[in-house]
Amino acid sequence: MSLLVHVRMIAAALVISAILTTAAEATTKCPKAVDGLRIFSDGAILMRTELAVNPDGTAASYVPGDHGYTYVANGVNLIDKGKKRNCLDNFSLCRKKWKEAETADFAAGSPEFCVFALETAPYKVGVPRSKCEGDRYVVGNGKGRPTLGKKVPAFDGSEVDTYLSTTSLQHTVDKKFVYVDSAAIAGLVVPRDRGSLLGSLAWVRYGDREVFAIVNDTGPSFGEGSIALHQLLNYGAIQPVQPIGPIPLNQRCTNAERNLKAPFLSKPDDGEDDLCKPGHVATSASDIRAYNGISGGVVTIILAKLKPPMKDARLVTEELTIDRLRQWVLDAGYSSEKLNEMASCLGK
């Protein structure tokens, strides 16, 4: 080998080394905050938020009678005289109308709803579903009905029906695509206008606990995560299945209610004035809701360009597990040390 060739090889190696070093430095160089977000050169998004609870995807999220982990009104919009009425802005009315529709078995003449967090089915075999709000579907008034899911344990020891709760992302279990179970997988919500982040892997830290997660749903904003994510951040492990309510009046304010662990809490029919406290005698039944979130200090890094094997933008071709989420992130070179280094940018 000539001296000139040898010199050129060394020069090329130095150039490549410099490029790699520059890329590594760029990834950890602290970007400026824009609207509370810091976006690194590799597309990773860093933020510090509170963490509300998103129970969608778990079997107990929505149930007939509206006793699930969340209210049905959080997953539908009322169609009143052909016009949409947002159920979050018309909560009591929507609950009343939904109960009317259930009582009528969603038949013709019952109230109509545009559904976005429950799977829907034709009202009768051979009758096509009616679309609403883009690619969503109508239930009620003989135009459709919510699909029933599996039974879940209730507070009184029985098993009750559920409505099949959906998530924007699905994964593969036993060769079938299924929604991501909020009670089993650490999932995150991103704003609807950032739907391209679906499937992105993430790292979440609260206190001294770190959890690997996946963006599995869309909603109004950042700062919302699954039941499993809350439990992993709060306790370091996923907890036993929490039976749903209602808690009957004669069993109110027992240890089973007093000892509910976040993200679960008691929501009495008579409101906040009927919450259990020393000397209080309950006056109504109470439901068990997944609404006890984390008020602040949750650090999240969404690795926008890092996703598991996917068929398209919404279908993961492998089964998601807590261990697999962790391994995918680590295999991509994002060690705990590197992620904490990136997170330190919040203080700069």
Coordinates of C-alpha atoms in Angstrom, one line a residue:
M1 CA 0.0 0.0 0.0
S2 CA 1.4 3.4 -1.0
L3 CA 1.9 6.1 1.5
L4 CA -0.6 8.3 -0.3
V5 CA -3.3 5.6 -0.2
H6 CA -2.6 5.1 3.5
V7 CA -2.9 8.8 4.3
R8 CA -6.2 9.0 2.3
M9 CA -7.7 6.0 4.3
I10 CA -6.7 7.7 7.6
A11 CA -8.3 11.0 6.5
A12 CA -11.5 9.2 5.4
A13 CA -11.7 7.4 8.8
L14 CA -11.2 10.7 10.6
V15 CA -14.0 12.3 8.5
I16 CA -16.4 9.4 9.3
S17 CA -15.5 9.6 13.0
A18 CA -16.1 13.3 13.0
I19 CA -19.5 12.9 11.3
L20 CA -20.6 10.2 13.9
T21 CA -19.4 12.3 16.8
T22 CA -21.2 15.4 15.5
A23 CA -24.5 13.3 15.1
A24 CA -24.2 12.0 18.6
E25 CA -23.5 15.4 20.0
A26 CA -26.5 16.8 18.0
T27 CA -28.8 14.2 19.5
T28 CA -28.0 15.3 23.1
K29 CA -27.5 19.0 22.4
C30 CA -30.3 20.7 24.2
P31 CA -32.9 22.2 21.9
K32 CA -34.9 25.3 22.7
A33 CA -38.4 24.8 24.1
V34 CA -41.3 25.6 21.8
D35 CA -44.8 25.4 23.2
G36 CA -43.4 23.3 26.1
L37 CA -41.7 20.8 23.8
R38 CA -38.0 20.3 23.1
I39 CA -37.3 18.4 19.8
F40 CA -33.9 16.9 19.3
S41 CA -32.1 16.4 16.0
D42 CA -33.2 12.7 15.9
G43 CA -36.8 13.8 16.2
A44 CA -37.2 12.8 19.8
I45 CA -39.7 15.0 21.7
L46 CA -39.0 15.9 25.3
M47 CA -41.6 17.3 27.7
R48 CA -42.6 17.6 31.3
T49 CA -46.3 17.3 32.0
E50 CA -49.0 16.0 34.4
L51 CA -50.4 12.6 33.5
A52 CA -54.1 12.1 33.2
V53 CA -55.5 8.6 32.8
N54 CA -56.6 7.0 29.5
P55 CA -58.3 3.7 30.2
D56 CA -59.4 3.1 26.5
G57 CA -58.5 -0.3 25.2
T58 CA -59.0 -2.1 28.5
A59 CA -62.1 -4.3 28.7
A60 CA -63.5 -2.5 31.7
S61 CA -63.3 1.0 30.2
Y62 CA -67.0 1.2 29.0
V63 CA -69.8 -1.1 30.2
P64 CA -73.6 -1.2 29.9
G65 CA -75.2 0.9 32.6
D66 CA -72.2 3.3 32.4
H67 CA -70.3 1.8 35.4
G68 CA -66.9 1.3 33.6
Y69 CA -63.5 2.9 34.4
T70 CA -64.6 5.9 32.4
Y71 CA -68.0 7.4 31.4
V72 CA -69.5 6.5 28.1
A73 CA -69.9 10.2 27.4
N74 CA -66.1 10.4 27.1
G75 CA -66.2 8.1 24.0
V76 CA -69.2 9.4 22.0
N77 CA -70.9 12.6 20.8
L78 CA -74.6 13.1 20.7
I79 CA -76.4 13.6 17.4
D80 CA -79.3 15.9 18.1
K81 CA -81.6 16.8 15.2
G82 CA -78.8 16.0 12.8
K83 CA -76.2 18.2 14.6
K84 CA -73.2 17.1 16.7
R85 CA -73.3 18.0 20.4
N86 CA -70.0 17.4 22.1
C87 CA -70.6 15.1 25.1
L88 CA -67.8 16.7 27.1
D89 CA -69.7 20.0 26.9
N90 CA -73.1 18.3 27.4
F91 CA -72.2 15.6 29.9
S92 CA -75.4 15.1 31.8
L93 CA -77.5 15.3 28.7
C94 CA -75.4 12.7 27.0
R95 CA -75.5 10.3 29.9
K96 CA -79.3 10.6 30.0
K97 CA -79.6 10.1 26.3
W98 CA -77.2 7.1 26.3
K99 CA -79.3 5.4 29.0
E100 CA -82.4 6.0 26.8
A101 CA -80.7 4.4 23.8
E102 CA -79.5 1.4 25.9
T103 CA -83.0 0.9 27.3
A104 CA -84.4 0.9 23.8
D105 CA -81.6 -1.6 22.7
F106 CA -80.5 1.2 20.2
A107 CA -83.6 0.6 18.1
A108 CA -85.2 3.0 15.7
G109 CA -86.4 6.1 17.5
S110 CA -83.7 6.0 20.2
P111 CA -81.1 8.7 20.5
E112 CA -78.2 8.7 18.1
F113 CA -74.5 8.9 18.9
C114 CA -71.4 9.3 16.8
V115 CA -68.9 6.9 18.4
F116 CA -65.1 7.3 18.5
A117 CA -63.8 5.2 21.4
L118 CA -66.1 2.1 21.2
E119 CA -66.2 -0.4 18.4
T120 CA -69.5 -0.4 16.5
A121 CA -71.5 -3.1 14.7
P122 CA -74.5 -3.0 12.3
Y123 CA -77.8 -2.9 14.1
K124 CA -78.9 -5.9 12.1
V125 CA -77.0 -8.4 9.9
G126 CA -76.9 -7.1 6.4
V127 CA -77.7 -3.5 7.3
P128 CA -74.6 -1.3 6.6
R129 CA -73.4 1.1 9.3
S130 CA -73.9 4.9 9.0
K131 CA -70.8 7.0 9.0
C132 CA -70.4 10.3 11.0
E133 CA -67.5 12.7 11.6
G134 CA -65.3 11.3 8.9
D135 CA -64.6 7.6 9.5
R136 CA -66.7 7.2 12.7
Y137 CA -70.0 5.4 13.0
V138 CA -73.4 5.9 14.4
V139 CA -75.1 3.9 17.2
G140 CA -78.7 4.2 18.1
N141 CA -81.9 4.9 16.1
G142 CA -81.6 1.5 14.5
K143 CA -78.4 2.6 12.7
G144 CA -75.8 0.7 14.7
R145 CA -75.0 -0.7 18.1
P146 CA -71.8 -0.8 20.2
T147 CA -69.9 -4.1 20.0
L148 CA -69.9 -6.2 23.1
G149 CA -66.5 -7.2 24.5
K150 CA -65.5 -9.8 27.2
K151 CA -67.0 -10.0 30.6
V152 CA -65.2 -8.4 33.6
P153 CA -65.3 -8.8 37.4
A154 CA -67.6 -6.4 39.3
F155 CA -67.4 -5.2 42.9
D156 CA -70.3 -7.5 44.0
G157 CA -68.5 -10.6 42.8
S158 CA -70.4 -11.0 39.6
E159 CA -69.2 -10.7 36.0
V160 CA -70.7 -8.1 33.7
D161 CA -70.7 -7.3 30.0
T162 CA -68.6 -4.6 28.5
Y163 CA -68.4 -2.6 25.3
L164 CA -65.4 -3.2 23.2
S165 CA -63.1 -0.2 23.8
T166 CA -60.8 0.9 21.0
T167 CA -57.4 2.5 20.6
S168 CA -55.9 4.1 17.5
L169 CA -53.1 1.6 17.5
Q170 CA -53.5 -2.2 17.3
H171 CA -51.0 -5.0 17.8
T172 CA -50.8 -8.7 16.9
V173 CA -52.0 -11.3 19.4
D174 CA -52.4 -15.0 18.3
K175 CA -52.1 -13.8 14.7
K176 CA -55.0 -11.3 15.1
F177 CA -54.9 -7.5 15.3
V178 CA -56.4 -6.3 18.7
Y179 CA -56.6 -3.0 20.5
V180 CA -53.9 -2.1 23.0
D181 CA -55.0 -3.0 26.5
S182 CA -54.6 0.0 28.8
A183 CA -54.4 -2.3 31.8
A184 CA -51.5 -4.3 30.4
I185 CA -49.3 -2.0 28.2
A186 CA -47.7 1.3 29.1
G187 CA -49.3 3.5 26.5
L188 CA -49.3 7.3 25.8
V189 CA -51.7 9.7 24.1
V190 CA -50.6 12.3 21.6
P191 CA -52.7 15.1 20.1
R192 CA -54.8 14.1 17.1
D193 CA -52.9 16.4 14.8
R194 CA -49.7 14.4 15.6
G195 CA -51.2 11.1 14.6
S196 CA -47.9 10.3 12.8
L197 CA -46.5 9.5 16.2
L198 CA -48.7 6.4 16.6
G199 CA -46.4 3.5 17.3
S200 CA -43.5 5.6 18.4
L201 CA -41.7 4.1 21.4
A202 CA -41.1 6.3 24.4
W203 CA -39.4 6.6 27.8
V204 CA -41.3 8.0 30.8
R205 CA -39.8 9.0 34.2
Y206 CA -41.6 10.0 37.4
G207 CA -39.5 10.3 40.6
D208 CA -37.0 7.5 40.5
R209 CA -39.0 5.2 38.3
E210 CA -38.4 4.9 34.5
V211 CA -40.9 3.1 32.2
F212 CA -40.7 2.3 28.5
A213 CA -44.0 2.9 26.6
I214 CA -45.6 3.2 23.2
V215 CA -47.8 5.9 21.7
N216 CA -51.1 3.9 21.3
D217 CA -53.8 6.5 21.1
T218 CA -54.7 10.0 20.1
G219 CA -56.7 12.7 22.0
P220 CA -56.8 16.4 22.7
S221 CA -53.3 16.8 24.0
F222 CA -50.1 15.3 25.4
G223 CA -50.0 14.4 29.1
E224 CA -52.3 11.3 29.2
G225 CA -51.3 7.7 29.7
S226 CA -52.7 4.2 30.2
I227 CA -53.6 2.5 33.4
A228 CA -50.6 0.3 33.2
L229 CA -48.3 3.3 32.7
H230 CA -49.7 4.9 35.9
Q231 CA -49.3 1.7 37.9
L232 CA -45.7 1.2 36.7
L233 CA -44.8 4.8 37.6
N234 CA -46.6 4.7 40.9
Y235 CA -45.7 1.2 42.2
G236 CA -43.1 -0.2 39.9
A237 CA -45.4 -3.1 38.8
I238 CA -48.8 -3.6 37.2
Q239 CA -51.4 -4.3 39.8
P240 CA -54.2 -6.9 40.0
V241 CA -57.3 -6.3 38.0
Q242 CA -59.6 -3.7 39.7
P243 CA -63.3 -4.8 39.7
I244 CA -65.7 -2.2 38.4
G245 CA -68.6 -0.6 40.4
P246 CA -71.1 0.2 41.4
I247 CA -70.3 -0.1 45.1
P248 CA -73.8 -0.7 46.7
L249 CA -74.9 1.8 49.4
N250 CA -74.7 -0.9 52.1
Q251 CA -71.0 -1.5 51.2
R252 CA -69.9 2.1 50.9
C253 CA -67.0 3.4 52.9
T254 CA -65.6 -0.1 53.6
N255 CA -61.9 -0.9 53.3
A256 CA -62.5 -2.0 49.7
E257 CA -63.5 1.6 48.8
R258 CA -61.1 3.4 51.2
N259 CA -58.1 1.4 49.9
L260 CA -58.6 2.0 46.2
K261 CA -55.2 2.6 44.7
A262 CA -54.4 5.2 42.0
P263 CA -55.3 5.6 39.2
F264 CA -58.6 4.4 40.6
L265 CA -61.0 6.4 42.8
S266 CA -64.6 6.4 44.0
K267 CA -67.2 8.6 42.3
P268 CA -70.4 8.6 44.3
D269 CA -73.7 9.1 42.6
D270 CA -74.4 12.1 44.9
G271 CA -71.1 13.8 44.0
E272 CA -68.1 15.0 46.0
D273 CA -70.3 15.7 49.1
D274 CA -70.8 11.9 49.4
L275 CA -67.1 10.9 49.4
C276 CA -66.0 8.8 52.3
K277 CA -64.5 10.6 55.3
P278 CA -64.4 10.1 59.0
G279 CA -67.9 10.3 60.5
H280 CA -69.6 10.4 57.1
V281 CA -72.5 8.1 56.3
A282 CA -72.8 7.5 52.6
T283 CA -76.1 8.3 50.9
S284 CA -75.6 6.8 47.4
A285 CA -73.9 4.0 45.5
S286 CA -70.5 4.8 44.0
D287 CA -68.7 3.8 40.8
I288 CA -65.0 3.0 40.5
R289 CA -63.4 5.2 37.9
A290 CA -59.8 5.4 36.5
Y291 CA -59.4 9.2 37.0
N292 CA -56.7 9.5 39.7
G293 CA -53.8 10.8 37.6
I294 CA -50.4 12.3 38.4
S295 CA -50.6 16.1 39.0
G296 CA -47.2 16.9 37.5
G297 CA -43.5 16.2 37.2
V298 CA -43.8 13.4 34.6
V299 CA -40.9 13.5 32.1
T300 CA -41.5 12.0 28.7
I301 CA -39.3 11.4 25.7
I302 CA -41.2 10.2 22.6
L303 CA -38.7 8.7 20.2
A304 CA -40.6 9.8 17.1
K305 CA -38.6 7.8 14.5
L306 CA -38.3 4.6 16.6
K307 CA -41.2 2.1 16.1
P308 CA -41.7 -1.6 16.4
P309 CA -42.3 -3.7 13.2
M310 CA -45.5 -2.3 11.6
K311 CA -47.8 -3.2 8.7
D312 CA -49.0 0.4 8.3
A313 CA -49.4 3.5 10.4
R314 CA -51.8 1.7 12.9
L315 CA -50.9 -2.0 13.0
V316 CA -48.0 -3.5 14.9
T317 CA -47.1 -6.9 13.5
E318 CA -45.8 -8.3 16.8
E319 CA -47.3 -8.6 20.2
L320 CA -46.5 -5.7 22.5
T321 CA -45.2 -6.5 26.0
I322 CA -43.5 -4.4 28.7
D323 CA -40.3 -6.3 28.1
R324 CA -40.4 -5.9 24.3
L325 CA -40.9 -2.2 24.6
R326 CA -37.9 -1.9 26.8
Q327 CA -35.7 -4.1 24.5
W328 CA -36.6 -2.2 21.3
V329 CA -35.6 1.1 22.9
L330 CA -32.3 -0.3 24.3
D331 CA -31.4 -2.1 21.1
A332 CA -31.7 1.3 19.3
G333 CA -29.0 2.7 21.5
Y334 CA -31.1 4.7 23.9
S335 CA -29.7 3.6 27.2
S336 CA -31.1 4.9 30.6
E337 CA -28.0 7.1 30.9
K338 CA -28.5 8.6 27.4
L339 CA -32.2 9.2 28.0
N340 CA -31.6 10.8 31.4
E341 CA -28.9 13.0 29.7
M342 CA -31.5 14.1 27.2
A343 CA -34.1 14.7 30.0
S344 CA -31.6 17.0 31.8
C345 CA -32.2 19.5 29.1
L346 CA -35.5 20.4 30.9
G347 CA -33.3 22.2 33.5
K348 CA -31.3 24.2 31.0

